[in-house]
Short mmCIF file of C-alpha atoms and ligand atoms in Angstrom, two decimals:
data_model
loop_
_atom_site.label_atom_id
_atom_site.label_comp_id
_atom_site.label_asym_id
_atom_site.label_seq_id
_atom_site.Cartn_x
_atom_site.Cartn_y
_atom_site.Cartn_z
CA MET A 1 -20.21 21.50 14.34
CA LYS A 2 -22.05 20.27 11.28
CA VAL A 3 -21.82 16.66 10.14
CA PRO A 4 -18.63 16.68 8.06
CA GLN A 5 -18.82 16.23 4.32
CA ILE A 6 -15.14 15.43 4.07
CA SER A 7 -12.84 13.60 6.48
CA ILE A 8 -9.14 14.09 6.13
CA VAL A 9 -7.35 10.99 7.40
CA ALA A 10 -3.65 11.04 8.25
CA PRO A 11 -1.56 8.33 9.97
CA LEU A 12 1.32 9.56 12.10
CA TYR A 13 4.31 7.68 13.43
CA ASN A 14 6.90 9.74 15.31
CA GLU A 15 5.90 12.91 13.49
CA SER A 16 6.30 15.27 16.41
CA GLU A 17 8.60 17.54 14.40
CA SER A 18 6.25 18.09 11.50
CA PHE A 19 3.12 18.10 13.66
CA PRO A 20 2.79 21.87 14.28
CA LEU A 21 3.08 22.66 10.58
CA LEU A 22 0.63 19.90 9.68
CA VAL A 23 -1.95 21.30 12.08
CA LYS A 24 -1.34 24.83 10.87
CA ARG A 25 -1.92 23.88 7.26
CA LEU A 26 -4.94 21.69 8.01
CA THR A 27 -6.55 24.34 10.17
CA ALA A 28 -5.98 26.99 7.50
CA LEU A 29 -7.54 24.66 4.95
CA MET A 30 -10.62 24.04 7.11
CA ASP A 31 -11.00 27.74 7.92
CA SER A 32 -10.94 28.78 4.30
CA SER A 33 -12.95 25.94 2.79
CA PRO A 34 -16.70 26.19 2.17
CA LEU A 35 -16.90 22.46 2.86
CA SER A 36 -17.41 21.12 6.34
CA ILE A 37 -14.33 19.10 7.13
CA GLU A 38 -13.13 16.94 9.99
CA VAL A 39 -9.61 15.61 10.48
CA VAL A 40 -8.89 12.15 11.84
CA LEU A 41 -5.33 11.81 13.08
CA VAL A 42 -4.16 8.29 13.83
CA ASP A 43 -1.18 7.76 16.09
CA ASP A 44 0.52 4.53 15.07
CA GLY A 45 2.17 3.83 18.42
CA SER A 46 4.67 6.69 18.25
CA LYS A 47 7.60 6.71 20.61
CA ASP A 48 7.83 10.49 20.72
CA ASP A 49 5.07 12.83 21.93
CA THR A 50 2.91 12.63 18.79
CA ALA A 51 0.10 10.86 20.66
CA MET A 52 0.06 13.48 23.39
CA ARG A 53 -0.05 16.27 20.83
CA ILE A 54 -2.93 14.61 19.02
CA ARG A 55 -4.85 14.19 22.27
CA GLN A 56 -4.33 17.82 23.23
CA LEU A 57 -5.42 19.05 19.84
CA ALA A 58 -8.52 16.85 19.70
CA LEU A 59 -9.56 18.04 23.14
CA THR A 60 -9.30 21.72 22.22
CA ASP A 61 -10.56 21.77 18.62
CA ASP A 62 -13.61 19.63 17.93
CA ARG A 63 -12.86 19.39 14.23
CA TYR A 64 -9.95 17.14 15.11
CA HIS A 65 -10.34 13.52 16.17
CA GLY A 66 -7.62 11.37 17.62
CA VAL A 67 -7.27 7.63 17.27
CA LEU A 68 -4.37 6.19 19.24
CA LEU A 69 -3.27 2.65 18.45
CA SER A 70 -1.91 0.29 21.10
CA ARG A 71 1.45 -0.08 19.32
CA ASN A 72 3.04 0.41 15.93
CA HIS A 73 0.80 -1.48 13.51
CA GLY A 74 2.21 0.00 10.31
CA HIS A 75 1.00 2.68 7.94
CA GLN A 76 -1.62 0.58 6.13
CA LEU A 77 -3.34 -0.51 9.34
CA ALA A 78 -3.16 2.95 10.87
CA LEU A 79 -4.91 4.23 7.77
CA THR A 80 -7.46 1.43 8.03
CA ALA A 81 -8.20 2.44 11.63
CA GLY A 82 -8.65 6.07 10.60
CA MET A 83 -10.87 5.21 7.66
CA ALA A 84 -13.13 3.08 9.83
CA ARG A 85 -13.70 6.00 12.18
CA ALA A 86 -13.99 8.86 9.72
CA ARG A 87 -17.53 10.11 9.29
CA GLY A 88 -17.31 12.31 6.22
CA THR A 89 -20.59 11.74 4.41
CA GLU A 90 -19.25 12.51 0.95
CA ALA A 91 -15.64 11.43 0.83
CA LEU A 92 -12.40 10.74 2.66
CA PHE A 93 -9.19 12.54 1.81
CA VAL A 94 -6.26 10.29 2.65
CA ILE A 95 -2.92 12.03 3.16
CA ASP A 96 0.45 11.33 4.76
CA GLY A 97 1.19 13.09 8.02
CA ASP A 98 4.60 14.31 6.87
CA LEU A 99 3.06 16.81 4.44
CA GLN A 100 4.47 15.07 1.39
CA ASP A 101 0.91 15.10 0.10
CA PRO A 102 -0.20 18.75 0.17
CA PRO A 103 -3.64 18.96 1.85
CA GLU A 104 -4.28 22.20 -0.02
CA LEU A 105 -5.02 20.13 -3.12
CA LEU A 106 -8.37 19.09 -1.61
CA PRO A 107 -10.44 21.52 -3.75
CA ASP A 108 -8.87 20.13 -6.94
CA PHE A 109 -9.62 16.57 -5.89
CA TYR A 110 -13.12 17.53 -4.77
CA LYS A 111 -13.86 19.06 -8.14
CA LEU A 112 -13.05 15.77 -9.87
CA TYR A 113 -15.18 13.98 -7.30
CA GLN A 114 -18.08 16.24 -8.10
CA GLU A 115 -17.64 15.43 -11.75
CA GLY A 116 -18.65 11.88 -10.91
CA ASN A 117 -15.44 10.13 -9.89
CA ASP A 118 -15.62 7.84 -6.89
CA VAL A 119 -11.88 7.69 -6.46
CA VAL A 120 -9.50 10.48 -7.32
CA TYR A 121 -6.00 9.15 -6.80
CA ALA A 122 -2.87 11.24 -6.87
CA VAL A 123 -0.26 10.45 -9.49
CA ARG A 124 3.27 11.56 -8.64
CA ARG A 125 4.82 13.50 -11.46
CA LYS A 126 8.09 14.03 -9.67
CA ARG A 127 9.51 12.69 -6.46
CA LYS A 128 11.89 14.62 -4.30
CA GLU A 129 13.71 11.60 -3.02
CA GLY A 130 17.02 9.80 -3.48
CA TRP A 131 17.71 8.14 -6.84
CA LEU A 132 17.82 4.64 -5.36
CA LYS A 133 14.35 4.97 -3.85
CA LYS A 134 13.03 6.64 -6.99
CA THR A 135 14.36 3.88 -9.25
CA GLY A 136 13.03 1.22 -6.90
CA TYR A 137 9.54 2.70 -6.93
CA PHE A 138 9.65 3.23 -10.69
CA LEU A 139 10.56 -0.39 -11.42
CA PHE A 140 8.25 -1.86 -8.78
CA TYR A 141 5.10 -0.13 -10.01
CA ARG A 142 5.80 -1.14 -13.60
CA MET A 143 6.54 -4.72 -12.65
CA LEU A 144 3.41 -4.94 -10.49
CA ARG A 145 1.27 -3.50 -13.21
CA SER A 146 2.52 -6.00 -15.75
CA ILE A 147 1.75 -9.02 -13.55
CA SER A 148 -1.33 -7.85 -11.67
CA TYR A 149 -4.88 -8.88 -12.52
CA VAL A 150 -6.10 -5.57 -11.12
CA ASP A 151 -5.55 -2.36 -13.02
CA ILE A 152 -3.38 -0.64 -10.40
CA PRO A 153 -2.42 2.82 -11.63
CA LEU A 154 1.25 3.67 -12.00
CA ASP A 155 3.05 5.95 -9.54
CA SER A 156 0.14 6.42 -7.21
CA GLY A 157 0.13 5.66 -3.52
CA ASP A 158 -2.52 6.03 -0.88
CA PHE A 159 -2.95 9.77 -1.38
CA ALA A 160 -6.50 9.97 -2.72
CA LEU A 161 -10.01 11.28 -2.30
CA ILE A 162 -12.32 8.29 -1.89
CA SER A 163 -16.09 8.47 -1.98
CA ARG A 164 -18.18 7.31 0.95
CA ARG A 165 -19.52 4.25 -0.88
CA VAL A 166 -16.03 3.05 -1.80
CA VAL A 167 -14.83 3.63 1.77
CA ASP A 168 -17.77 1.57 3.02
CA VAL A 169 -16.63 -1.31 0.82
CA LEU A 170 -13.03 -0.92 1.99
CA ASN A 171 -14.15 -0.96 5.61
CA LYS A 172 -15.92 -4.25 5.00
CA MET A 173 -12.85 -5.94 3.50
CA PRO A 174 -11.26 -8.03 6.26
CA GLU A 175 -7.99 -8.58 4.39
CA GLU A 176 -5.11 -8.99 6.77
CA SER A 177 -2.05 -8.18 4.66
CA ARG A 178 -3.41 -4.93 3.38
CA TYR A 179 -2.32 -3.20 0.22
CA LEU A 180 -4.86 -0.41 0.22
CA ARG A 181 -4.01 1.10 -3.15
CA GLY A 182 -4.61 -2.30 -4.73
CA MET A 183 -7.85 -2.88 -2.83
CA ARG A 184 -9.03 0.57 -3.86
CA SER A 185 -8.43 -0.23 -7.53
CA TRP A 186 -10.03 -3.65 -7.19
CA ILE A 187 -13.30 -2.13 -5.94
CA GLY A 188 -13.90 -0.37 -9.21
CA PHE A 189 -16.43 2.43 -9.81
CA LYS A 190 -15.18 5.46 -11.69
CA GLN A 191 -11.59 6.26 -10.81
CA THR A 192 -9.32 8.93 -12.14
CA GLY A 193 -5.82 10.23 -11.56
CA PHE A 194 -4.70 13.70 -10.55
CA GLU A 195 -1.09 14.62 -11.28
CA TYR A 196 0.91 16.42 -8.66
CA GLU A 197 4.46 16.96 -7.59
CA ARG A 198 5.30 15.05 -4.42
CA ASP A 199 6.97 17.35 -1.90
CA ALA A 200 9.90 16.39 0.24
CA ARG A 201 9.26 15.62 3.90
CA VAL A 202 8.90 18.79 5.98
CA ALA A 203 10.86 17.29 8.87
CA GLY A 204 12.51 14.12 10.05
CA GLU A 205 13.31 10.92 8.21
CA SER A 206 11.08 8.45 6.42
CA LYS A 207 9.26 6.32 8.98
CA TYR A 208 8.96 3.38 6.64
CA SER A 209 11.74 0.93 7.37
CA LEU A 210 13.17 -1.05 4.47
CA LYS A 211 11.49 -4.13 5.91
CA GLN A 212 8.10 -2.41 5.97
CA LEU A 213 8.59 -1.16 2.42
CA LEU A 214 9.49 -4.65 1.16
CA ASN A 215 6.55 -6.05 3.06
CA LEU A 216 4.23 -3.61 1.34
CA ALA A 217 5.71 -4.55 -2.04
CA TYR A 218 5.24 -8.25 -1.24
CA ASN A 219 1.64 -7.65 -0.28
CA GLY A 220 1.12 -5.93 -3.61
CA ILE A 221 2.62 -8.84 -5.53
CA PHE A 222 1.11 -11.76 -3.64
CA ASN A 223 -2.32 -10.26 -3.06
CA PHE A 224 -2.89 -8.81 -6.50
CA SER A 225 -1.17 -11.19 -8.86
CA GLU A 226 -1.27 -14.87 -9.71
CA PHE A 227 2.12 -14.59 -11.32
CA PRO A 228 4.21 -16.23 -8.56
CA ILE A 229 2.10 -19.40 -8.62
CA LYS A 230 1.89 -19.41 -12.40
CA PHE A 231 5.64 -18.91 -12.55
CA MET A 232 6.17 -22.17 -10.71
CA SER A 233 4.01 -24.28 -12.97
CA ARG A 234 5.43 -22.62 -16.08
CA THR A 235 9.00 -23.23 -14.98
CA GLY A 236 8.03 -26.83 -14.28
CA VAL A 237 6.57 -27.30 -17.74
CA ILE A 238 9.57 -25.71 -19.41
CA ALA A 239 11.95 -27.91 -17.41
CA ILE A 240 10.04 -31.04 -18.43
CA LEU A 241 10.09 -29.99 -22.08
CA ILE A 242 13.82 -29.32 -22.02
CA SER A 243 14.54 -32.64 -20.35
CA LEU A 244 12.40 -34.49 -22.91
CA VAL A 245 14.27 -32.91 -25.80
CA TYR A 246 17.55 -33.71 -24.13
CA PHE A 247 16.45 -37.31 -23.56
CA ILE A 248 15.53 -37.76 -27.21
CA ILE A 249 18.90 -36.35 -28.31
CA VAL A 250 20.73 -38.71 -26.00
CA VAL A 251 18.77 -41.74 -27.22
CA ILE A 252 19.42 -40.85 -30.86
CA LYS A 253 23.11 -40.39 -30.15
CA LYS A 254 23.28 -43.70 -28.36
CA LEU A 255 21.44 -45.62 -31.09
CA PHE A 256 23.10 -44.15 -34.16
CA PHE A 257 26.44 -42.79 -33.05
CA THR A 258 27.20 -44.77 -29.89
CA GLN A 259 28.84 -41.76 -28.37
CA VAL A 260 29.69 -41.48 -24.72
CA ILE A 261 27.32 -39.20 -22.82
CA GLU A 262 29.04 -36.00 -21.82
CA GLY A 263 29.87 -34.76 -18.54
CA PHE A 264 29.77 -34.05 -15.03
CA THR A 265 29.72 -30.23 -15.13
CA SER A 266 26.44 -29.98 -16.99
CA LEU A 267 24.89 -32.48 -14.59
CA LEU A 268 26.00 -30.49 -11.59
CA PHE A 269 24.77 -27.29 -13.17
CA VAL A 270 21.32 -28.71 -13.79
CA ILE A 271 21.08 -30.10 -10.27
CA ILE A 272 22.04 -26.80 -8.68
CA LEU A 273 19.76 -24.81 -10.96
CA PHE A 274 16.72 -26.92 -10.24
CA SER A 275 17.41 -27.19 -6.52
CA GLY A 276 17.27 -23.40 -6.57
CA VAL A 277 14.06 -23.38 -8.56
CA GLN A 278 12.51 -25.88 -6.16
CA LEU A 279 13.46 -23.84 -3.11
CA LEU A 280 12.07 -20.72 -4.74
CA ALA A 281 8.87 -22.58 -5.54
CA LEU A 282 8.58 -23.77 -1.95
CA GLY A 283 9.15 -20.22 -0.75
CA ILE A 284 6.40 -18.94 -3.01
CA ILE A 285 3.96 -21.54 -1.71
CA GLY A 286 5.13 -20.54 1.78
CA GLU A 287 4.13 -16.93 1.13
CA TYR A 288 0.60 -18.01 0.33
CA VAL A 289 0.42 -20.44 3.23
CA LEU A 290 1.63 -17.71 5.56
CA ARG A 291 -1.07 -15.38 4.36
CA ILE A 292 -3.73 -18.06 4.82
CA PHE A 293 -2.31 -18.80 8.27
CA PHE A 294 -2.51 -15.20 9.45
CA GLN A 295 -5.90 -14.60 7.88
CA SER A 296 -7.35 -17.72 9.44
CA LYS A 297 -6.41 -16.56 12.94
CA ASN A 298 -9.03 -13.92 12.48
CA ARG A 299 -7.36 -11.49 14.83
CA PRO A 300 -8.46 -7.87 14.79
CA LEU A 301 -6.37 -5.94 12.27
CA TYR A 302 -5.29 -3.34 14.83
CA ILE A 303 -6.01 -2.39 18.41
CA VAL A 304 -7.18 1.05 19.42
CA LYS A 305 -5.93 2.26 22.77
CA GLU A 306 -7.77 5.51 22.99
CA GLU A 307 -10.14 7.57 20.92
CA ILE A 308 -10.75 11.27 21.31
CA ILE A 309 -13.80 11.85 19.18
CA ASN A 310 -16.23 14.67 19.37
CA ARG A 311 -19.63 13.03 19.49
CA GLU A 312 -21.75 16.16 19.52
CA TYR A 313 -23.32 15.63 16.17
CA ILE A 314 -23.99 11.92 16.41
N1 UDP B 401 3.63 5.86 9.19
C1 UDP B 401 2.83 5.17 10.09
N2 UDP B 401 3.30 4.00 10.60
C2 UDP B 401 4.51 3.46 10.23
C3 UDP B 401 5.28 4.16 9.28
C4 UDP B 401 4.82 5.35 8.78
O1 UDP B 401 1.75 5.62 10.44
O2 UDP B 401 4.86 2.38 10.73
C5 UDP B 401 3.13 7.17 8.67
C6 UDP B 401 4.15 8.29 8.71
O3 UDP B 401 4.11 8.97 9.94
C7 UDP B 401 3.71 9.16 7.56
C8 UDP B 401 3.11 8.16 6.57
O4 UDP B 401 2.83 6.99 7.31
O5 UDP B 401 2.72 10.05 7.94
C9 UDP B 401 4.06 7.86 5.44
O6 UDP B 401 5.27 7.38 5.97
P1 UDP B 401 6.68 7.89 5.48
O7 UDP B 401 6.64 9.34 5.19
O8 UDP B 401 7.70 7.44 6.45
O9 UDP B 401 6.84 7.06 4.15
P2 UDP B 401 7.49 7.58 2.77
O10 UDP B 401 6.82 8.87 2.45
O11 UDP B 401 8.92 7.75 3.06
O12 UDP B 401 7.19 6.49 1.82
MG1 MG B 402 6.68 10.43 3.62
#
């Protein structure tokens, strides 16, 4: 096999059901494409037979490479593991293993790459998902964009074609709480969007638990925005200003009108409100401390259990 120009990287977690169709579509794509393509499939500690299927495939077809992680490390780290091992000399095509990102779009992405774009990211025109999830995503991306210091494009996930030089930078970023779409934007170079309609899953349920999804959202907010910290100091300043004004009013009342200072309810309200604000502020600092804590341990991001990689052309 020739040295691949393009690596397709897909993380899989319990995707046994959609696996045969994924392989069928990827193989058809490789057979029909004039490009030389390799596929790196990462098993993220699946509990079903995904890992075994990947191993079997990689042993029989040398265009496929298997990377099996020691346990479930999460989508972002599985992708990171795949990206570190992909050898495509021109670019990496990052897709989901559940076929929500049609691999057949590779030629369209590649064309934009050839026109000089280092990153071609997919922009979802329509989602075939429940309204709750859709609304959540819609609001989150807009909120993140408004508070982020990085220009993170709206409605785009990890589905993208990324040039070799950008991948090299990504591979060198040791960030622990990874939010790859943010890191990708942060790197810069010429980036452009490609609109597509996101398909529904071909089989099974979403493998992202609500906790994982919230974690990803948190990583986006805390790693790509200074807003939470700024929010604390701003709230502090506003509180001080309000209390000063209130103090002046009370003094004037006392001096010129000798009125009795009013009540208990407002006092209680203010105490409760600012206890809440203080706890929130502590929690926000905690988020940053936690991230520093984990980063400073310097643990490897993920652990690979087994690799089935065809080394013929190295
Ligand atoms: N995935 C993974 N590890 C996980 C969760 C998900 O590797 O802990 C994979 C999953 O198999 C799929 C991709 O990441 O190929 C996207 O996950 P999913 O389809 O569940 O997310 P959704 O599309 O619902 O956001
Ligand atoms: Mg999916």
